[in-house]
mmCIF file of C-alpha atoms in Angstrom:
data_model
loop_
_atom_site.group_PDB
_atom_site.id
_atom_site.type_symbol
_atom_site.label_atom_id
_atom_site.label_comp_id
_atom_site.label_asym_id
_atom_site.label_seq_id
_atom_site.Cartn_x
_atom_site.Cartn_y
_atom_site.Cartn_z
ATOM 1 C CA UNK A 802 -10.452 40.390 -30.789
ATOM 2 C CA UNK A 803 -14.266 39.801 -30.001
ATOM 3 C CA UNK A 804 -14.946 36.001 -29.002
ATOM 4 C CA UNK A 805 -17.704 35.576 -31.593
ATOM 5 C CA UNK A 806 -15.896 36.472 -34.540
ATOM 6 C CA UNK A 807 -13.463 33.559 -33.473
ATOM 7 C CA UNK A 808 -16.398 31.000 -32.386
ATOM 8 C CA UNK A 809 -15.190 28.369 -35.087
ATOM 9 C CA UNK A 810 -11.487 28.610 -34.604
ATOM 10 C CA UNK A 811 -12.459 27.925 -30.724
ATOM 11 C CA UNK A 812 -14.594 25.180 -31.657
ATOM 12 C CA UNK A 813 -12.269 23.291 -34.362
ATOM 13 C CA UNK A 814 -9.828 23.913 -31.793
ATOM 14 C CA UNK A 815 -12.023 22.388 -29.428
ATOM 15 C CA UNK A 816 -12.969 19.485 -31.546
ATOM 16 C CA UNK A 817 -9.137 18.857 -32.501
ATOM 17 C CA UNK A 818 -8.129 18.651 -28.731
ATOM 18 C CA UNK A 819 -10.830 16.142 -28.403
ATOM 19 C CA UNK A 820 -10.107 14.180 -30.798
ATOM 20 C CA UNK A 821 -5.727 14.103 -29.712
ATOM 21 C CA UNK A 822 -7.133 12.985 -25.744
ATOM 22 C CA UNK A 823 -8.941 10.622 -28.060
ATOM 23 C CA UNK A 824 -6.451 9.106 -29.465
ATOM 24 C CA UNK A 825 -4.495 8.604 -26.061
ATOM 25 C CA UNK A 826 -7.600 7.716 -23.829
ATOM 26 C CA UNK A 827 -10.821 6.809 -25.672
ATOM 27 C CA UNK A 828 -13.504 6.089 -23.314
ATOM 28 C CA UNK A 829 -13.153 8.625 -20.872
ATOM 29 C CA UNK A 830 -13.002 11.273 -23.394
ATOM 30 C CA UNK A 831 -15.879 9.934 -25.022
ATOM 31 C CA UNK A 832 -17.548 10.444 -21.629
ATOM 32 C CA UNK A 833 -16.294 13.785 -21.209
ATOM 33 C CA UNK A 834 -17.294 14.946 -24.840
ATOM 34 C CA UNK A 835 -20.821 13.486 -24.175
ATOM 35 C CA UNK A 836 -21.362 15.600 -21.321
ATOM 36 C CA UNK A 837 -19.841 18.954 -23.237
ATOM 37 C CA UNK A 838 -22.471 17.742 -26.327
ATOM 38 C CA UNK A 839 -25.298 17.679 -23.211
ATOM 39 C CA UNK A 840 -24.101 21.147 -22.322
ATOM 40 C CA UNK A 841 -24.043 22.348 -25.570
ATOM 41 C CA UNK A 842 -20.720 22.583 -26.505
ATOM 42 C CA UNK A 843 -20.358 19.994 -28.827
ATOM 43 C CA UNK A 844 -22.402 18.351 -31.538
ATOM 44 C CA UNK A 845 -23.233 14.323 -30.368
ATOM 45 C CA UNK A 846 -22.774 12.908 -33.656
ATOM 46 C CA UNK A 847 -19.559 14.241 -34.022
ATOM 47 C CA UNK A 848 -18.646 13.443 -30.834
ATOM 48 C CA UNK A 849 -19.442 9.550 -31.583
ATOM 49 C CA UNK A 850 -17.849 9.954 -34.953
ATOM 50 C CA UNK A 851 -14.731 11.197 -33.541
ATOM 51 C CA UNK A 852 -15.085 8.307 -31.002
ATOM 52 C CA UNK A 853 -15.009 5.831 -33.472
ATOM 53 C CA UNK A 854 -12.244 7.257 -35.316
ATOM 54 C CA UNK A 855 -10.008 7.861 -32.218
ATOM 55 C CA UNK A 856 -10.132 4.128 -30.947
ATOM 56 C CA UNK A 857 -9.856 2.524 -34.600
ATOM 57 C CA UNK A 858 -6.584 4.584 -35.500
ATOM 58 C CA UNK A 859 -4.757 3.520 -32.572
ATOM 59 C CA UNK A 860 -5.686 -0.034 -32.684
ATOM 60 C CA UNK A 861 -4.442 -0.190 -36.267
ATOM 61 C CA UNK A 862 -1.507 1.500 -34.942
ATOM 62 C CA UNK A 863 -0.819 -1.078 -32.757
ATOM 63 C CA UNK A 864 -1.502 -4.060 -34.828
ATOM 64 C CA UNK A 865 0.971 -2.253 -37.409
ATOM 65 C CA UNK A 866 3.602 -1.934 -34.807
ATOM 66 C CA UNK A 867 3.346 -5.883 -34.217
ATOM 67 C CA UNK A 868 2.922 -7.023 -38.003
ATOM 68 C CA UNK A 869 5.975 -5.129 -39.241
ATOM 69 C CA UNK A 870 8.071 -5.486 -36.495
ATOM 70 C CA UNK A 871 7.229 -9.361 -35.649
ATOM 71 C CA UNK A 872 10.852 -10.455 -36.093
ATOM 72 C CA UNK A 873 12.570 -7.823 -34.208
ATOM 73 C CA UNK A 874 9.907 -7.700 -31.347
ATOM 74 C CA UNK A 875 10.144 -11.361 -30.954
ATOM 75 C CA UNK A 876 13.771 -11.644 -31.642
ATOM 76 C CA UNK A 877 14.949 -8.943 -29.384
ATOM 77 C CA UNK A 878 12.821 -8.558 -26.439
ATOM 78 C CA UNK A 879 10.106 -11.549 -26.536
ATOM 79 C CA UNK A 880 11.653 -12.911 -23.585
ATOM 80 C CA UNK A 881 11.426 -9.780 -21.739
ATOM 81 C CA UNK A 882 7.899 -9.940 -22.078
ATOM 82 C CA UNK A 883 7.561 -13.678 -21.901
ATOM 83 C CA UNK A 884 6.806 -14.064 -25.455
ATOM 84 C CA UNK A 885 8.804 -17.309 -26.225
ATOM 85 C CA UNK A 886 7.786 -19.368 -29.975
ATOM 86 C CA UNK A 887 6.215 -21.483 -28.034
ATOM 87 C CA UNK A 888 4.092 -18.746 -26.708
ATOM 88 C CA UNK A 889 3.810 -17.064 -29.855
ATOM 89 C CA UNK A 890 2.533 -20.434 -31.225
ATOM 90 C CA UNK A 891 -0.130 -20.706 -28.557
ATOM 91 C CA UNK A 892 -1.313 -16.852 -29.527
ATOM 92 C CA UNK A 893 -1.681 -18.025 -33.248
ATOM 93 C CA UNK A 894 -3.621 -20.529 -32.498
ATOM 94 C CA UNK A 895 -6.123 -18.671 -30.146
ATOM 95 C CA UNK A 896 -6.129 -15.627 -32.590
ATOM 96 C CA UNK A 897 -6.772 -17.826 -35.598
ATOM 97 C CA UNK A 898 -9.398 -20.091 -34.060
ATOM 98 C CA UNK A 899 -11.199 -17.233 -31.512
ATOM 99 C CA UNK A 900 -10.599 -14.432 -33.232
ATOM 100 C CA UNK A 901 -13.506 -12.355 -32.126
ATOM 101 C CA UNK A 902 -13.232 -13.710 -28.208
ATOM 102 C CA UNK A 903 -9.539 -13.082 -27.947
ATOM 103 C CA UNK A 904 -9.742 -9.401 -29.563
ATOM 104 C CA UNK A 905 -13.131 -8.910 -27.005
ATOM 105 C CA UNK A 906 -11.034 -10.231 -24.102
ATOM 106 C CA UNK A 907 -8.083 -8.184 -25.422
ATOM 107 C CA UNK A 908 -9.686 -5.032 -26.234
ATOM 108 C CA UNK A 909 -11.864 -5.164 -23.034
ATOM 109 C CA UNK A 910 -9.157 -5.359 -20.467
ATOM 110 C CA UNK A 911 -7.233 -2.208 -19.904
ATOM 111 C CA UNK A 912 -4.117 -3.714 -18.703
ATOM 112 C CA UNK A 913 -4.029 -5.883 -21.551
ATOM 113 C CA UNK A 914 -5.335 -4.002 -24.506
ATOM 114 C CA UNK A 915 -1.881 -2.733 -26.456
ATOM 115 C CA UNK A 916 0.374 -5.277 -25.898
ATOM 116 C CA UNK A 917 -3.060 -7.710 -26.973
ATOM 117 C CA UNK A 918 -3.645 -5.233 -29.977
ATOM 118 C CA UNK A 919 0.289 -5.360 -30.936
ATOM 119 C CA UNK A 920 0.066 -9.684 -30.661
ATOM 120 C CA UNK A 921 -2.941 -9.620 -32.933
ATOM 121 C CA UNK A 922 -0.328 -8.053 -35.673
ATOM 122 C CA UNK A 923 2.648 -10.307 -34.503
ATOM 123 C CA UNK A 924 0.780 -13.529 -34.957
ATOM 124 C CA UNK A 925 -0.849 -11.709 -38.796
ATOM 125 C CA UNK A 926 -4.114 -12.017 -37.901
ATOM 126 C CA UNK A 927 -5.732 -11.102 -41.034
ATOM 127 C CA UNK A 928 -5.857 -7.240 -41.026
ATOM 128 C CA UNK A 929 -9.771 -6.869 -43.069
ATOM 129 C CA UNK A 930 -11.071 -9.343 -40.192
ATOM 130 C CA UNK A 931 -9.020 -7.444 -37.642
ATOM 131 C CA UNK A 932 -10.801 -4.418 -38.319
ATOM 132 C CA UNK A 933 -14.445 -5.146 -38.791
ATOM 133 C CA UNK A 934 -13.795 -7.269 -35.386
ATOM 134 C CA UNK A 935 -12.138 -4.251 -33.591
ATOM 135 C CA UNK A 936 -15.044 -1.566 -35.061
ATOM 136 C CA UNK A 937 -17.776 -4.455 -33.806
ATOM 137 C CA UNK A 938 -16.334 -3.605 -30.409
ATOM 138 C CA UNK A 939 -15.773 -0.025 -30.639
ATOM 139 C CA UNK A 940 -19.176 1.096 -31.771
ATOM 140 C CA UNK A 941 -20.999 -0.306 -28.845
ATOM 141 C CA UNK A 942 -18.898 0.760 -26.160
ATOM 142 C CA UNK A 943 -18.252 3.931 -28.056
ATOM 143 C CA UNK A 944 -22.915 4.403 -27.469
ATOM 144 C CA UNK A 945 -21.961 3.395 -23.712
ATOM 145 C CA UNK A 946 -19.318 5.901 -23.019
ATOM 146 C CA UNK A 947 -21.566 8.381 -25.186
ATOM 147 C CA UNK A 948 -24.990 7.590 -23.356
ATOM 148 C CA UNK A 949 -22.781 7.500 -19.980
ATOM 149 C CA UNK A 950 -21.244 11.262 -20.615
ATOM 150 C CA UNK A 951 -24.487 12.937 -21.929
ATOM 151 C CA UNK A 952 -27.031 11.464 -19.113
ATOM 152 C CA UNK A 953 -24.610 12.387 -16.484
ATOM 153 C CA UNK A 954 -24.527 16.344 -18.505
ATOM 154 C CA UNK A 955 -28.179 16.120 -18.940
ATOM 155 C CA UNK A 956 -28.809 15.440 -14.738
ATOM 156 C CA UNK A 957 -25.804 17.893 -14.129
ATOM 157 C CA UNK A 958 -27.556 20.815 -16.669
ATOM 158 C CA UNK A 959 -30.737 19.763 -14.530
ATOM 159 C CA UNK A 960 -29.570 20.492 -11.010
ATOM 160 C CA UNK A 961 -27.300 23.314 -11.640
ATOM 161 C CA UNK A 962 -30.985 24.916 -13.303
ATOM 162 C CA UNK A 963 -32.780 23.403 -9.837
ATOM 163 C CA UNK A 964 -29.543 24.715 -7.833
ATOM 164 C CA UNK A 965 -29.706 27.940 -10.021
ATOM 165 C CA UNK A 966 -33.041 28.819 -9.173
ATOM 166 C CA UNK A 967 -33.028 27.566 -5.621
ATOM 167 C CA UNK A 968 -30.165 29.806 -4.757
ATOM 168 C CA UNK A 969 -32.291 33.068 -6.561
ATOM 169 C CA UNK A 970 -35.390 31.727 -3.994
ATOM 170 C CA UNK A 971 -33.215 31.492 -0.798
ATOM 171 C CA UNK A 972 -31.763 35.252 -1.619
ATOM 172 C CA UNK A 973 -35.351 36.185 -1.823
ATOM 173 C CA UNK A 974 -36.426 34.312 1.151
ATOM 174 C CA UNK A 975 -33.573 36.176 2.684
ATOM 175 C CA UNK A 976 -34.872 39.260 1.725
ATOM 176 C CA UNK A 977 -38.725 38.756 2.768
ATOM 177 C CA UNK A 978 -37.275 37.741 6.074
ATOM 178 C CA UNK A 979 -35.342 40.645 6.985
ATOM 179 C CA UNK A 980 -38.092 42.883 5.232
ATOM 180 C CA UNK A 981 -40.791 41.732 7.496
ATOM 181 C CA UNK A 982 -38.364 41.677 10.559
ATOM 182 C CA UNK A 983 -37.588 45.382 9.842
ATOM 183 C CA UNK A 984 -41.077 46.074 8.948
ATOM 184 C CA UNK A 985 -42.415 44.370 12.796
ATOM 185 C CA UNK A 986 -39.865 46.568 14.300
ATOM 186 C CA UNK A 987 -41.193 49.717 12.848
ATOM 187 C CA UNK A 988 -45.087 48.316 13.813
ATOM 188 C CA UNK A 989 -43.976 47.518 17.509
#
């Protein structure tokens, strides 16, 4: 099997990978894809597309998870999270009166971000606001991660050329070196 009759199996393959360590860890991926796209292994668009896609499905996910299961989360094992009513009324109350700071705050800190994202469906924050508030916040740090990954592949492609071609000029200093060394010793 030659490797160029298989180049789009390897790259779907590639692309489907990405998107799965996506799913589980978006901005660090979207790094890492960046600087493959600098490198030329992936296409940049795609890479930000996939972005998107790979933070939104998981944060519907987990508002899902909290919307249907609101009674038996609550119920069952609220208080092993400290989620008493009282607490639960408190979170309705922020979501429905800062809904955009609370997902930002939510969304922004890592420790916080699925057990925030599962609360947003407990207390039913409206699911059409939900989502336009949790894609306002995903496309911009999706760019960040993106312009993070391919600046750091761009610099990286730009010294391993400088590195590339420094190493070929020390070999041939290397060679001049001992060339006119041997040559002296012939002279004298």
């Amino acid at each position: 099997m030659d490797i160029i009759s298989n180049a789009p199996s390897v790259i779907t393959l590639g692309y489907a990978a990405f998107f799965a360590a996506l799913l589980l860890e978006g901005p660090v991926v979207t790094a890492a894809g960046a600087f493959a796209a600098a490198l030329g292994h992936f296409n940049l668009g795609l890479v930000f597309l996939l972005s998107v896609l790979g933070n939104l499905i998981p944060d519907i996910a987990y508002y899902a998870i909290g919307y249907w299961g609101r009674e038996r989360m609550v119920g069952r094992y609220g208080h092993l999270v400290g989620l008493s009513p009282e607490r639960l009324a408190y979170f309705e109350r922020l979501f429905a009166a800062h809904a955009g700071k609370t997902l930002v705050a939510v969304k922004l800190l890592p420790f916080a971000a699925t057990a925030g994202l599962i609360v947003a469906g407990v207390v039913r924050m409206p699911i059409r606001r939900y989502a336009s508030l949790s894609l306002a916040i995903i496309l911009p740090t999706s760019l960040l991660y993106l312009f993070i990954g391919y600046y750091f592949g761009a610099v990286y492609e730009t010294l391993d050329r400088y590195i590339h071609f420094g190493g070929i000029g020390i070999v041939v200093a290397v060679l001049i070196f001992f060339g006119l060394v041997k040559l002296s010793q012939k002279i004298s």
